[in-house]
């Protein structure tokens, strides 16, 4: 292509708090419409906003995790606009003095197409805090407004125009979501509207410094939609430029079914919003000491955690990736690792068996009955050869069902591994006696028949024979 693609994202993230941004209504999803409201979030004249300290703290932590500097002096502003989802006709937001400025995220991972992304620094212009708007619902004969969402604390994270492809946009969003979830800032459940994204995109002839006219794409509600919309828009703009058409700055929507963007409106600019300082709220002042205290609270980022897992627990890069993909899984692993001498074995069991049980059951890791301590106890039993790996599978699914300790399950079900040579010898003799032709094959050089005999011994002992001892005896007896 003869154009460079220039993309900047504006991502909205609902902050996870007990109550809303400027009132004490609960911050919850999925309730009866207009049951979580009060004069403040309904925008009654004269109702006074009171800022939510927790939301401000989380905004600052989010900024620190994105490498931003935190302003010692910030304030809230009114952004005026007239629309049914904003009863006051202005939104409390931040204009020229937001909490967080000038950060960057080291983006890595994969694009939507699965293609690996070169590690890239994407600049963060600013992160500010505002209140969410209400939700408009459209019915056959009328429309309704649900104010339950009005006033939920909302972060806006604005990136520099550093993103150069649909895949990079996808990877940036994936990384940002991971950070927000790790920091317990937001659950980022896109189906619940907890993470939303506007895409600004323009093309310019390759190598030219000056940017082209940006088009803003509104209301993308999945990462996949972002990827598709960007691809579509690149083609559309390239075609227009090829034909010598001058693009105008405009806001476009995305029609997911048709796979097309469409014109919504020509873009408004900042002065249309008549920003001015919110007179009902004090400016927010942090001392250097406050900011240092916030810094002490920054949770470990996923990337740092992966690197630490590799060095501390001796797991592979792949293991570390799987174990840190969700913070809850990483926490589970770390808890378990405190109780075993073989964290690598624990990692294997978590990745191949536990996560499979979890996905089959449809539960999440916080809901399962297998505690990390109990799983670690089972790993120790395997390590000490009290049970075999094969028996371990039975024990684990029993733990999953009952939540019992592995030692209890093993005792109740008589699953302890048999390491007594003379009793294993009986199984070995029987296996050879029952399978003379296989024994002949082995003796004539087909050494892999040994696995068959091991299988027979395990079958007869119902999985309890120690496989190393069985192999040793089989080799001896088969000559
Ligand atoms: P506005 O004043 O219209 O809100 P901003 O300059 O604040 O525009 O930028 C909004 C977003 O658009 C940012 O994420 C920024 O990186 C991105 N952006 C700015 N200019 C361009 C451009 N020419 N092409 C693509 N994205 C751009
Ligand atoms: Zn309220
Ligand atoms: Mg702007």
PDB file of N, CA and C in Angstrom, residues 239-291:
ATOM      1  N   UNK A 239      -9.037   4.199  -1.131  1.00  0.00           N
ATOM      2  CA  UNK A 239      -9.729   4.346  -2.416  1.00  0.00           C
ATOM      3  C   UNK A 239     -10.044   5.810  -2.704  1.00  0.00           C
ATOM      4  N   UNK A 240     -10.562   6.495  -1.662  1.00  0.00           N
ATOM      5  CA  UNK A 240     -10.908   7.908  -1.838  1.00  0.00           C
ATOM      6  C   UNK A 240      -9.662   8.718  -2.206  1.00  0.00           C
ATOM      7  N   UNK A 241      -8.566   8.470  -1.497  1.00  0.00           N
ATOM      8  CA  UNK A 241      -7.344   9.232  -1.762  1.00  0.00           C
ATOM      9  C   UNK A 241      -6.809   8.920  -3.161  1.00  0.00           C
ATOM     10  N   UNK A 242      -6.892   7.662  -3.548  1.00  0.00           N
ATOM     11  CA  UNK A 242      -6.469   7.269  -4.900  1.00  0.00           C
ATOM     12  C   UNK A 242      -7.222   8.064  -5.966  1.00  0.00           C
ATOM     13  N   UNK A 243      -8.494   8.283  -5.670  1.00  0.00           N
ATOM     14  CA  UNK A 243      -9.320   8.998  -6.648  1.00  0.00           C
ATOM     15  C   UNK A 243      -9.201  10.509  -6.517  1.00  0.00           C
ATOM     16  N   UNK A 244      -8.343  10.959  -5.602  1.00  0.00           N
ATOM     17  CA  UNK A 244      -8.131  12.390  -5.440  1.00  0.00           C
ATOM     18  C   UNK A 244      -9.223  13.089  -4.644  1.00  0.00           C
ATOM     19  N   UNK A 245     -10.052  12.323  -3.941  1.00  0.00           N
ATOM     20  CA  UNK A 245     -11.106  12.922  -3.117  1.00  0.00           C
ATOM     21  C   UNK A 245     -10.490  13.469  -1.827  1.00  0.00           C
ATOM     22  N   UNK A 246     -10.874  14.678  -1.414  1.00  0.00           N
ATOM     23  CA  UNK A 246     -10.403  15.212  -0.140  1.00  0.00           C
ATOM     24  C   UNK A 246     -11.347  14.727   0.954  1.00  0.00           C
ATOM     25  N   UNK A 247     -10.802  14.048   1.979  1.00  0.00           N
ATOM     26  CA  UNK A 247     -11.645  13.548   3.067  1.00  0.00           C
ATOM     27  C   UNK A 247     -11.921  14.683   4.047  1.00  0.00           C
ATOM     28  N   UNK A 248     -13.147  14.708   4.557  1.00  0.00           N
ATOM     29  CA  UNK A 248     -13.480  15.687   5.588  1.00  0.00           C
ATOM     30  C   UNK A 248     -13.470  15.010   6.949  1.00  0.00           C
ATOM     31  N   UNK A 249     -13.180  15.794   7.985  1.00  0.00           N
ATOM     32  CA  UNK A 249     -13.207  15.231   9.331  1.00  0.00           C
ATOM     33  C   UNK A 249     -14.645  14.892   9.692  1.00  0.00           C
ATOM     34  N   UNK A 250     -14.886  13.648  10.064  1.00  0.00           N
ATOM     35  CA  UNK A 250     -16.262  13.254  10.373  1.00  0.00           C
ATOM     36  C   UNK A 250     -16.291  12.100  11.361  1.00  0.00           C
ATOM     37  N   UNK A 251     -17.480  11.874  11.900  1.00  0.00           N
ATOM     38  CA  UNK A 251     -17.683  10.759  12.820  1.00  0.00           C
ATOM     39  C   UNK A 251     -18.511   9.716  12.114  1.00  0.00           C
ATOM     40  N   UNK A 252     -18.024   8.491  12.130  1.00  0.00           N
ATOM     41  CA  UNK A 252     -18.720   7.414  11.430  1.00  0.00           C
ATOM     42  C   UNK A 252     -19.095   6.316  12.408  1.00  0.00           C
ATOM     43  N   UNK A 253     -20.141   5.607  12.091  1.00  0.00           N
ATOM     44  CA  UNK A 253     -20.548   4.468  12.899  1.00  0.00           C
ATOM     45  C   UNK A 253     -20.117   3.179  12.222  1.00  0.00           C
ATOM     46  N   UNK A 254     -20.229   2.076  12.953  1.00  0.00           N
ATOM     47  CA  UNK A 254     -19.850   0.767  12.404  1.00  0.00           C
ATOM     48  C   UNK A 254     -21.072  -0.132  12.396  1.00  0.00           C
ATOM     49  N   UNK A 255     -21.418  -0.630  11.246  1.00  0.00           N
ATOM     50  CA  UNK A 255     -22.493  -1.602  11.138  1.00  0.00           C
ATOM     51  C   UNK A 255     -21.885  -2.999  11.052  1.00  0.00           C
ATOM     52  N   UNK A 256     -22.010  -3.709  12.146  1.00  0.00           N
ATOM     53  CA  UNK A 256     -21.307  -4.994  12.255  1.00  0.00           C
ATOM     54  C   UNK A 256     -21.874  -6.028  11.281  1.00  0.00           C
ATOM     55  N   UNK A 257     -23.202  -6.001  11.081  1.00  0.00           N
ATOM     56  CA  UNK A 257     -23.811  -6.977  10.179  1.00  0.00           C
ATOM     57  C   UNK A 257     -23.356  -6.771   8.738  1.00  0.00           C
ATOM     58  N   UNK A 258     -23.387  -5.527   8.312  1.00  0.00           N
ATOM     59  CA  UNK A 258     -22.997  -5.251   6.925  1.00  0.00           C
ATOM     60  C   UNK A 258     -21.490  -5.175   6.757  1.00  0.00           C
ATOM     61  N   UNK A 259     -20.776  -5.056   7.871  1.00  0.00           N
ATOM     62  CA  UNK A 259     -19.319  -4.942   7.781  1.00  0.00           C
ATOM     63  C   UNK A 259     -18.881  -3.640   7.132  1.00  0.00           C
ATOM     64  N   UNK A 260     -19.611  -2.545   7.458  1.00  0.00           N
ATOM     65  CA  UNK A 260     -19.319  -1.248   6.834  1.00  0.00           C
ATOM     66  C   UNK A 260     -19.351  -0.124   7.867  1.00  0.00           C
ATOM     67  N   UNK A 261     -18.633   0.942   7.578  1.00  0.00           N
ATOM     68  CA  UNK A 261     -18.804   2.159   8.371  1.00  0.00           C
ATOM     69  C   UNK A 261     -19.768   3.068   7.614  1.00  0.00           C
ATOM     70  N   UNK A 262     -20.453   3.951   8.365  1.00  0.00           N
ATOM     71  CA  UNK A 262     -21.395   4.876   7.721  1.00  0.00           C
ATOM     72  C   UNK A 262     -21.300   6.241   8.393  1.00  0.00           C
ATOM     73  N   UNK A 263     -21.646   7.270   7.651  1.00  0.00           N
ATOM     74  CA  UNK A 263     -21.533   8.636   8.166  1.00  0.00           C
ATOM     75  C   UNK A 263     -22.553   8.899   9.265  1.00  0.00           C
ATOM     76  N   UNK A 264     -22.094   9.388  10.427  1.00  0.00           N
ATOM     77  CA  UNK A 264     -23.021   9.781  11.492  1.00  0.00           C
ATOM     78  C   UNK A 264     -23.182  11.288  11.505  1.00  0.00           C
ATOM     79  N   UNK A 265     -22.076  11.978  11.590  1.00  0.00           N
ATOM     80  CA  UNK A 265     -22.126  13.450  11.618  1.00  0.00           C
ATOM     81  C   UNK A 265     -20.738  13.984  11.313  1.00  0.00           C
ATOM     82  N   UNK A 266     -20.718  15.245  10.864  1.00  0.00           N
ATOM     83  CA  UNK A 266     -19.397  15.845  10.719  1.00  0.00           C
ATOM     84  C   UNK A 266     -18.947  16.218  12.127  1.00  0.00           C
ATOM     85  N   UNK A 267     -17.695  16.102  12.369  1.00  0.00           N
ATOM     86  CA  UNK A 267     -17.152  16.105  13.733  1.00  0.00           C
ATOM     87  C   UNK A 267     -17.278  17.462  14.416  1.00  0.00           C
ATOM     88  N   UNK A 268     -17.714  17.423  15.672  1.00  0.00           N
ATOM     89  CA  UNK A 268     -17.721  18.630  16.485  1.00  0.00           C
ATOM     90  C   UNK A 268     -16.312  18.851  17.037  1.00  0.00           C
ATOM     91  N   UNK A 269     -15.985  20.067  17.435  1.00  0.00           N
ATOM     92  CA  UNK A 269     -14.673  20.259  18.067  1.00  0.00           C
ATOM     93  C   UNK A 269     -14.853  20.755  19.492  1.00  0.00           C
ATOM     94  N   UNK A 270     -13.732  20.838  20.213  1.00  0.00           N
ATOM     95  CA  UNK A 270     -13.789  21.088  21.656  1.00  0.00           C
ATOM     96  C   UNK A 270     -14.634  22.304  21.998  1.00  0.00           C
ATOM     97  N   UNK A 271     -14.549  23.375  21.200  1.00  0.00           N
ATOM     98  CA  UNK A 271     -15.271  24.582  21.620  1.00  0.00           C
ATOM     99  C   UNK A 271     -16.783  24.388  21.544  1.00  0.00           C
ATOM    100  N   UNK A 272     -17.255  23.405  20.771  1.00  0.00           N
ATOM    101  CA  UNK A 272     -18.689  23.128  20.748  1.00  0.00           C
ATOM    102  C   UNK A 272     -19.201  22.672  22.112  1.00  0.00           C
ATOM    103  N   UNK A 273     -18.291  22.106  22.916  1.00  0.00           N
ATOM    104  CA  UNK A 273     -18.713  21.555  24.207  1.00  0.00           C
ATOM    105  C   UNK A 273     -18.719  22.597  25.325  1.00  0.00           C
ATOM    106  N   UNK A 274     -18.221  23.775  25.041  1.00  0.00           N
ATOM    107  CA  UNK A 274     -18.208  24.861  26.036  1.00  0.00           C
ATOM    108  C   UNK A 274     -17.722  24.356  27.402  1.00  0.00           C
ATOM    109  N   UNK A 275     -16.547  23.755  27.393  1.00  0.00           N
ATOM    110  CA  UNK A 275     -15.972  23.289  28.661  1.00  0.00           C
ATOM    111  C   UNK A 275     -15.796  24.453  29.631  1.00  0.00           C
ATOM    112  N   UNK A 276     -16.144  24.259  30.874  1.00  0.00           N
ATOM    113  CA  UNK A 276     -15.711  25.232  31.904  1.00  0.00           C
ATOM    114  C   UNK A 276     -15.616  24.521  33.244  1.00  0.00           C
ATOM    115  N   UNK A 277     -14.845  25.051  34.172  1.00  0.00           N
ATOM    116  CA  UNK A 277     -14.593  24.359  35.442  1.00  0.00           C
ATOM    117  C   UNK A 277     -15.896  24.081  36.194  1.00  0.00           C
ATOM    118  N   UNK A 278     -16.014  22.890  36.736  1.00  0.00           N
ATOM    119  CA  UNK A 278     -17.204  22.493  37.503  1.00  0.00           C
ATOM    120  C   UNK A 278     -17.213  23.271  38.817  1.00  0.00           C
ATOM    121  N   UNK A 279     -18.178  24.168  38.992  1.00  0.00           N
ATOM    122  CA  UNK A 279     -18.145  25.022  40.186  1.00  0.00           C
ATOM    123  C   UNK A 279     -18.562  24.292  41.462  1.00  0.00           C
ATOM    124  N   UNK A 280     -19.198  23.111  41.332  1.00  0.00           N
ATOM    125  CA  UNK A 280     -19.661  22.393  42.522  1.00  0.00           C
ATOM    126  C   UNK A 280     -18.616  21.452  43.098  1.00  0.00           C
ATOM    127  N   UNK A 281     -17.445  21.370  42.466  1.00  0.00           N
ATOM    128  CA  UNK A 281     -16.419  20.457  42.977  1.00  0.00           C
ATOM    129  C   UNK A 281     -15.098  21.183  43.179  1.00  0.00           C
ATOM    130  N   UNK A 282     -14.434  20.838  44.277  1.00  0.00           N
ATOM    131  CA  UNK A 282     -13.109  21.422  44.546  1.00  0.00           C
ATOM    132  C   UNK A 282     -12.076  20.795  43.611  1.00  0.00           C
ATOM    133  N   UNK A 283     -11.035  21.540  43.264  1.00  0.00           N
ATOM    134  CA  UNK A 283      -9.921  20.909  42.551  1.00  0.00           C
ATOM    135  C   UNK A 283      -9.326  19.804  43.431  1.00  0.00           C
ATOM    136  N   UNK A 284      -8.678  18.822  42.814  1.00  0.00           N
ATOM    137  CA  UNK A 284      -8.077  17.724  43.566  1.00  0.00           C
ATOM    138  C   UNK A 284      -6.572  17.960  43.636  1.00  0.00           C
ATOM    139  N   UNK A 285      -6.061  18.005  44.857  1.00  0.00           N
ATOM    140  CA  UNK A 285      -4.638  18.273  45.032  1.00  0.00           C
ATOM    141  C   UNK A 285      -3.966  17.063  45.660  1.00  0.00           C
ATOM    142  N   UNK A 286      -2.895  16.584  45.045  1.00  0.00           N
ATOM    143  CA  UNK A 286      -2.082  15.511  45.628  1.00  0.00           C
ATOM    144  C   UNK A 286      -0.732  16.072  46.005  1.00  0.00           C
ATOM    145  N   UNK A 287      -0.223  15.685  47.170  1.00  0.00           N
ATOM    146  CA  UNK A 287       1.160  16.031  47.498  1.00  0.00           C
ATOM    147  C   UNK A 287       2.073  14.981  46.851  1.00  0.00           C
ATOM    148  N   UNK A 288       3.361  15.295  46.797  1.00  0.00           N
ATOM    149  CA  UNK A 288       4.323  14.310  46.266  1.00  0.00           C
ATOM    150  C   UNK A 288       4.237  13.022  47.075  1.00  0.00           C
ATOM    151  N   UNK A 289       4.028  13.184  48.364  1.00  0.00           N
ATOM    152  CA  UNK A 289       3.912  12.038  49.260  1.00  0.00           C
ATOM    153  C   UNK A 289       2.697  11.171  48.917  1.00  0.00           C
ATOM    154  N   UNK A 290       1.550  11.834  48.638  1.00  0.00           N
ATOM    155  CA  UNK A 290       0.363  11.083  48.202  1.00  0.00           C
ATOM    156  C   UNK A 290       0.702  10.234  46.988  1.00  0.00           C
ATOM    157  N   UNK A 291       1.386  10.860  46.034  1.00  0.00           N
ATOM    158  CA  UNK A 291       1.675  10.165  44.773  1.00  0.00           C
ATOM    159  C   UNK A 291       2.626   8.990  45.019  1.00  0.00           C
TER     160      UNK A 291
END
